[in-house]
Amino acid sequence: MDSEVTALAARIAKAERLTILTGAGVSAASGVPTFRGQEGLWRQYRPEDLATPQAFARDPLLVWEWYACRRERLAACRPNAAHDVIAAWSQRSGCRVITQNVDDLHIRAGTRSLIRIHGSIWELSCWQSCAQGATPWRDETIRFESLPPRCPYCGGMARPAVVWFGESLRGENLRAALDATSCDLFLTVGTSAVVYPAAGLVHEAKRRGAFTAEINLEATPSSGDVDVAILAAAEDVLPRVASLMNAAE
Ligand code: OAD
């Protein structure tokens, strides 16, 4: 693995256009449960059971309870070494970061040019998509007085402003993410690479000529297609890559 880490450091150092795609594994060391890991279940529900418009229509209280629990847990979490390295690289011109994570830990670490393709758990929007409430607003309340919280514009139900299964990404985010696949190096970190369209971005980057790399604790459906796959924890590997780059400067 050492030679792969060294090779990745050399590639990142010389990449003029670096794009990083992150998933839940990047936040694991901060104490945020991954979706498909052992802690991914809430009560007996899988994310796919609750993170859908159908689930919200059927039982908005249940879905909001799940989000309220996750917001409470997240409020105690801090960015880890992986977020910090990505935030430092994001200061370089030509670096773009796409995240599937809704926890905003990249923002708290100071990441620039961040494309949050699945939205933010700290933002709400109107369930009925009323004229003003269709645009997400930020609300970091941990304990809402009552669930579900209300849309301040029309008084209807508010929903988490995240992308649920079966929903489309916001057009501007999809365009920005696709644009970011035109790069010299496309690095995916801590994603199981099974949820599309995010999982397709690395293939699009490769098609457009990028060198592709993956950092993950275990092999994913993309591992066989990328140029370098490093099987290790993001919070260990990224600081090693960064220090090799600093030493070579
Ligand atoms: P997953 O939970 O599917 O995958 C997390 C990945 O991170 C797994 O492949 C783990 O092996 C890896 N991993 C865990 N800890 C790690 C660490 N310390 N370092 C490196 N890798 C680690 O999460 P996502 O791929 O982000 O969508 O899931 C994609 C989407 O599915 C989410 O954005 C969410 C979810 O349902 C929506 O909510 C729409």
PDB file of C-alpha atoms in Angstrom, residues 45-216:
ATOM      1  CA  TYR A  45     -35.404   0.685   9.466  1.00  0.00           C
ATOM      2  CA  ARG A  46     -32.849   0.900   6.680  1.00  0.00           C
ATOM      3  CA  PRO A  47     -32.168   4.321   5.090  1.00  0.00           C
ATOM      4  CA  GLU A  48     -33.988   3.145   1.967  1.00  0.00           C
ATOM      5  CA  ASP A  49     -37.130   2.614   4.102  1.00  0.00           C
ATOM      6  CA  LEU A  50     -37.186   6.171   5.443  1.00  0.00           C
ATOM      7  CA  ALA A  51     -35.334   8.404   3.000  1.00  0.00           C
ATOM      8  CA  THR A  52     -38.081   8.476   0.391  1.00  0.00           C
ATOM      9  CA  PRO A  53     -40.973  10.843  -0.395  1.00  0.00           C
ATOM     10  CA  GLN A  54     -43.329   7.859  -0.038  1.00  0.00           C
ATOM     11  CA  ALA A  55     -42.132   7.178   3.520  1.00  0.00           C
ATOM     12  CA  PHE A  56     -42.587  10.858   4.414  1.00  0.00           C
ATOM     13  CA  ALA A  57     -46.075  10.962   2.882  1.00  0.00           C
ATOM     14  CA  ARG A  58     -47.016   7.825   4.830  1.00  0.00           C
ATOM     15  CA  ASP A  59     -45.539   8.791   8.192  1.00  0.00           C
ATOM     16  CA  PRO A  60     -43.907  12.242   8.390  1.00  0.00           C
ATOM     17  CA  LEU A  61     -43.488  11.976  12.166  1.00  0.00           C
ATOM     18  CA  LEU A  62     -41.472   8.780  11.913  1.00  0.00           C
ATOM     19  CA  VAL A  63     -39.201  10.229   9.223  1.00  0.00           C
ATOM     20  CA  TRP A  64     -38.757  13.459  11.182  1.00  0.00           C
ATOM     21  CA  GLU A  65     -37.916  11.484  14.345  1.00  0.00           C
ATOM     22  CA  TRP A  66     -35.132   9.761  12.406  1.00  0.00           C
ATOM     23  CA  TYR A  67     -33.766  13.092  11.157  1.00  0.00           C
ATOM     24  CA  ALA A  68     -34.099  14.657  14.620  1.00  0.00           C
ATOM     25  CA  CYS A  69     -32.044  11.775  16.081  1.00  0.00           C
ATOM     26  CA  ARG A  70     -29.397  12.179  13.410  1.00  0.00           C
ATOM     27  CA  ARG A  71     -29.268  15.968  13.899  1.00  0.00           C
ATOM     28  CA  GLU A  72     -28.831  15.481  17.641  1.00  0.00           C
ATOM     29  CA  ARG A  73     -26.001  12.993  17.156  1.00  0.00           C
ATOM     30  CA  LEU A  74     -24.318  15.159  14.513  1.00  0.00           C
ATOM     31  CA  ALA A  75     -24.379  18.249  16.676  1.00  0.00           C
ATOM     32  CA  ALA A  76     -21.789  16.560  18.897  1.00  0.00           C
ATOM     33  CA  CYS A  77     -19.515  15.534  15.986  1.00  0.00           C
ATOM     34  CA  ARG A  78     -16.440  17.408  14.829  1.00  0.00           C
ATOM     35  CA  PRO A  79     -14.564  17.255  11.504  1.00  0.00           C
ATOM     36  CA  ASN A  80     -11.721  14.708  11.533  1.00  0.00           C
ATOM     37  CA  ALA A  81      -8.276  14.554   9.896  1.00  0.00           C
ATOM     38  CA  ALA A  82      -9.764  13.472   6.539  1.00  0.00           C
ATOM     39  CA  HIS A  83     -12.029  16.555   6.419  1.00  0.00           C
ATOM     40  CA  ASP A  84      -9.057  18.739   7.374  1.00  0.00           C
ATOM     41  CA  VAL A  85      -6.821  17.472   4.556  1.00  0.00           C
ATOM     42  CA  ILE A  86      -9.620  17.846   1.996  1.00  0.00           C
ATOM     43  CA  ALA A  87     -10.315  21.379   3.274  1.00  0.00           C
ATOM     44  CA  ALA A  88      -6.633  22.282   2.854  1.00  0.00           C
ATOM     45  CA  TRP A  89      -6.527  20.908  -0.722  1.00  0.00           C
ATOM     46  CA  SER A  90      -9.752  22.740  -1.556  1.00  0.00           C
ATOM     47  CA  GLN A  91      -7.866  26.037  -1.181  1.00  0.00           C
ATOM     48  CA  ARG A  92      -5.854  25.179  -4.327  1.00  0.00           C
ATOM     49  CA  SER A  93      -7.190  26.614  -7.539  1.00  0.00           C
ATOM     50  CA  GLY A  94      -8.762  23.929  -9.715  1.00  0.00           C
ATOM     51  CA  CYS A  95      -9.858  21.775  -6.774  1.00  0.00           C
ATOM     52  CA  ARG A  96     -13.520  20.862  -6.444  1.00  0.00           C
ATOM     53  CA  VAL A  97     -15.120  18.733  -3.766  1.00  0.00           C
ATOM     54  CA  ILE A  98     -18.383  16.862  -4.317  1.00  0.00           C
ATOM     55  CA  THR A  99     -19.979  15.305  -1.263  1.00  0.00           C
ATOM     56  CA  GLN A 100     -22.890  12.954  -0.778  1.00  0.00           C
ATOM     57  CA  ASN A 101     -22.794  13.709   2.936  1.00  0.00           C
ATOM     58  CA  VAL A 102     -25.521  15.857   4.390  1.00  0.00           C
ATOM     59  CA  ASP A 103     -23.686  16.454   7.686  1.00  0.00           C
ATOM     60  CA  ASP A 104     -21.911  19.696   6.603  1.00  0.00           C
ATOM     61  CA  LEU A 105     -18.679  18.562   8.306  1.00  0.00           C
ATOM     62  CA  HIS A 106     -16.755  19.560   5.155  1.00  0.00           C
ATOM     63  CA  ILE A 107     -18.089  23.097   5.534  1.00  0.00           C
ATOM     64  CA  ARG A 108     -17.183  23.148   9.203  1.00  0.00           C
ATOM     65  CA  ALA A 109     -13.631  22.077   8.251  1.00  0.00           C
ATOM     66  CA  GLY A 110     -13.439  25.063   5.869  1.00  0.00           C
ATOM     67  CA  THR A 111     -13.830  23.329   2.482  1.00  0.00           C
ATOM     68  CA  ARG A 112     -14.194  25.686  -0.490  1.00  0.00           C
ATOM     69  CA  SER A 113     -15.990  24.963  -3.772  1.00  0.00           C
ATOM     70  CA  LEU A 114     -18.138  22.294  -2.158  1.00  0.00           C
ATOM     71  CA  ILE A 115     -20.947  20.694  -4.158  1.00  0.00           C
ATOM     72  CA  ARG A 116     -23.440  19.074  -1.760  1.00  0.00           C
ATOM     73  CA  ILE A 117     -25.279  16.830  -4.167  1.00  0.00           C
ATOM     74  CA  HIS A 118     -27.590  15.313  -1.526  1.00  0.00           C
ATOM     75  CA  GLY A 119     -28.317  18.606   0.274  1.00  0.00           C
ATOM     76  CA  SER A 120     -27.874  19.355   3.972  1.00  0.00           C
ATOM     77  CA  ILE A 121     -29.511  17.866   7.025  1.00  0.00           C
ATOM     78  CA  TRP A 122     -29.373  21.365   8.563  1.00  0.00           C
ATOM     79  CA  GLU A 123     -31.646  22.799   5.888  1.00  0.00           C
ATOM     80  CA  LEU A 124     -35.414  22.461   5.527  1.00  0.00           C
ATOM     81  CA  SER A 125     -37.793  23.090   2.672  1.00  0.00           C
ATOM     82  CA  CYS A 126     -41.555  23.130   2.217  1.00  0.00           C
ATOM     83  CA  TRP A 127     -43.084  19.680   1.684  1.00  0.00           C
ATOM     84  CA  GLN A 128     -45.721  21.279  -0.584  1.00  0.00           C
ATOM     85  CA  SER A 129     -43.000  23.261  -2.423  1.00  0.00           C
ATOM     86  CA  CYS A 130     -44.842  26.550  -1.851  1.00  0.00           C
ATOM     87  CA  ALA A 131     -43.406  29.505  -3.786  1.00  0.00           C
ATOM     88  CA  GLN A 132     -40.991  30.743  -1.108  1.00  0.00           C
ATOM     89  CA  GLY A 133     -40.525  27.502   0.812  1.00  0.00           C
ATOM     90  CA  ALA A 134     -39.261  25.570  -2.204  1.00  0.00           C
ATOM     91  CA  THR A 135     -35.876  27.237  -1.632  1.00  0.00           C
ATOM     92  CA  PRO A 136     -34.198  25.541   1.362  1.00  0.00           C
ATOM     93  CA  TRP A 137     -33.643  27.546   4.544  1.00  0.00           C
ATOM     94  CA  ARG A 138     -31.176  26.800   7.313  1.00  0.00           C
ATOM     95  CA  ASP A 139     -32.495  25.714  10.710  1.00  0.00           C
ATOM     96  CA  GLU A 140     -30.100  24.144  13.197  1.00  0.00           C
ATOM     97  CA  THR A 141     -32.735  23.584  15.885  1.00  0.00           C
ATOM     98  CA  ILE A 142     -32.015  20.324  17.674  1.00  0.00           C
ATOM     99  CA  ARG A 143     -35.303  19.846  19.484  1.00  0.00           C
ATOM    100  CA  PHE A 144     -38.233  21.163  17.506  1.00  0.00           C
ATOM    101  CA  GLU A 145     -41.152  22.226  19.710  1.00  0.00           C
ATOM    102  CA  SER A 146     -43.309  19.862  17.770  1.00  0.00           C
ATOM    103  CA  LEU A 147     -42.806  17.488  14.899  1.00  0.00           C
ATOM    104  CA  PRO A 148     -43.087  17.903  12.015  1.00  0.00           C
ATOM    105  CA  PRO A 149     -41.708  21.465  11.898  1.00  0.00           C
ATOM    106  CA  ARG A 150     -43.716  23.925   9.828  1.00  0.00           C
ATOM    107  CA  CYS A 151     -42.955  25.907   6.696  1.00  0.00           C
ATOM    108  CA  PRO A 152     -42.699  29.561   7.837  1.00  0.00           C
ATOM    109  CA  TYR A 153     -44.205  30.741   4.533  1.00  0.00           C
ATOM    110  CA  CYS A 154     -47.350  28.648   4.081  1.00  0.00           C
ATOM    111  CA  GLY A 155     -47.722  26.909   7.452  1.00  0.00           C
ATOM    112  CA  GLY A 156     -47.662  23.452   5.846  1.00  0.00           C
ATOM    113  CA  MET A 157     -45.228  20.692   6.776  1.00  0.00           C
ATOM    114  CA  ALA A 158     -41.512  21.277   6.376  1.00  0.00           C
ATOM    115  CA  ARG A 159     -39.217  18.465   5.262  1.00  0.00           C
ATOM    116  CA  PRO A 160     -35.460  17.905   5.467  1.00  0.00           C
ATOM    117  CA  ALA A 161     -33.914  19.576   2.399  1.00  0.00           C
ATOM    118  CA  VAL A 162     -32.027  16.449   1.401  1.00  0.00           C
ATOM    119  CA  VAL A 163     -32.311  14.375  -1.735  1.00  0.00           C
ATOM    120  CA  TRP A 164     -34.303  11.232  -1.068  1.00  0.00           C
ATOM    121  CA  PHE A 165     -34.263   7.980  -3.024  1.00  0.00           C
ATOM    122  CA  GLY A 166     -36.352   8.406  -6.133  1.00  0.00           C
ATOM    123  CA  GLU A 167     -35.803  12.187  -6.229  1.00  0.00           C
ATOM    124  CA  SER A 168     -33.630  14.044  -8.717  1.00  0.00           C
ATOM    125  CA  LEU A 169     -30.566  16.006  -7.746  1.00  0.00           C
ATOM    126  CA  ARG A 170     -30.993  19.782  -7.993  1.00  0.00           C
ATOM    127  CA  GLY A 171     -30.136  20.721 -11.578  1.00  0.00           C
ATOM    128  CA  GLU A 172     -27.375  23.157 -10.604  1.00  0.00           C
ATOM    129  CA  ASN A 173     -25.686  20.543  -8.384  1.00  0.00           C
ATOM    130  CA  LEU A 174     -25.814  17.846 -11.045  1.00  0.00           C
ATOM    131  CA  ARG A 175     -24.378  20.256 -13.612  1.00  0.00           C
ATOM    132  CA  ALA A 176     -21.594  21.330 -11.233  1.00  0.00           C
ATOM    133  CA  ALA A 177     -20.768  17.703 -10.369  1.00  0.00           C
ATOM    134  CA  LEU A 178     -20.656  16.667 -14.020  1.00  0.00           C
ATOM    135  CA  ASP A 179     -18.515  19.678 -14.829  1.00  0.00           C
ATOM    136  CA  ALA A 180     -16.109  18.615 -12.063  1.00  0.00           C
ATOM    137  CA  THR A 181     -15.572  15.243 -13.764  1.00  0.00           C
ATOM    138  CA  SER A 182     -13.462  17.131 -16.310  1.00  0.00           C
ATOM    139  CA  CYS A 183     -10.293  16.984 -14.251  1.00  0.00           C
ATOM    140  CA  ASP A 184      -6.781  15.526 -14.124  1.00  0.00           C
ATOM    141  CA  LEU A 185      -7.400  13.437 -11.039  1.00  0.00           C
ATOM    142  CA  PHE A 186     -10.707  12.185  -9.670  1.00  0.00           C
ATOM    143  CA  LEU A 187     -10.437  10.788  -6.144  1.00  0.00           C
ATOM    144  CA  THR A 188     -13.316   9.050  -4.373  1.00  0.00           C
ATOM    145  CA  VAL A 189     -13.135   8.688  -0.607  1.00  0.00           C
ATOM    146  CA  GLY A 190     -15.338   6.646   1.733  1.00  0.00           C
ATOM    147  CA  THR A 191     -18.253   5.878  -0.551  1.00  0.00           C
ATOM    148  CA  SER A 192     -19.772   2.456  -1.221  1.00  0.00           C
ATOM    149  CA  ALA A 193     -20.234   3.565  -4.854  1.00  0.00           C
ATOM    150  CA  VAL A 194     -23.694   2.048  -5.158  1.00  0.00           C
ATOM    151  CA  VAL A 195     -25.975   5.120  -5.165  1.00  0.00           C
ATOM    152  CA  TYR A 196     -26.390   6.775  -8.547  1.00  0.00           C
ATOM    153  CA  PRO A 197     -25.861   9.278 -10.070  1.00  0.00           C
ATOM    154  CA  ALA A 198     -22.983   9.937  -7.619  1.00  0.00           C
ATOM    155  CA  ALA A 199     -21.511   6.478  -8.217  1.00  0.00           C
ATOM    156  CA  GLY A 200     -21.321   7.161 -11.957  1.00  0.00           C
ATOM    157  CA  LEU A 201     -19.166  10.279 -11.632  1.00  0.00           C
ATOM    158  CA  VAL A 202     -15.865   8.407 -11.317  1.00  0.00           C
ATOM    159  CA  HIS A 203     -16.625   6.492 -14.528  1.00  0.00           C
ATOM    160  CA  GLU A 204     -17.491   9.727 -16.308  1.00  0.00           C
ATOM    161  CA  ALA A 205     -14.219  11.263 -15.082  1.00  0.00           C
ATOM    162  CA  LYS A 206     -12.290   8.278 -16.428  1.00  0.00           C
ATOM    163  CA  ARG A 207     -14.135   8.522 -19.741  1.00  0.00           C
ATOM    164  CA  ARG A 208     -13.054  12.157 -19.916  1.00  0.00           C
ATOM    165  CA  GLY A 209      -9.409  11.173 -19.387  1.00  0.00           C
ATOM    166  CA  ALA A 210      -8.863  11.635 -15.646  1.00  0.00           C
ATOM    167  CA  PHE A 211      -6.590   9.463 -13.540  1.00  0.00           C
ATOM    168  CA  THR A 212      -8.929   7.869 -10.995  1.00  0.00           C
ATOM    169  CA  ALA A 213      -8.273   6.748  -7.430  1.00  0.00           C
ATOM    170  CA  GLU A 214     -10.328   5.383  -4.543  1.00  0.00           C
ATOM    171  CA  ILE A 215      -9.751   5.307  -0.797  1.00  0.00           C
ATOM    172  CA  ASN A 216     -12.055   2.979   1.129  1.00  0.00           C
TER     173      ASN A 216
END
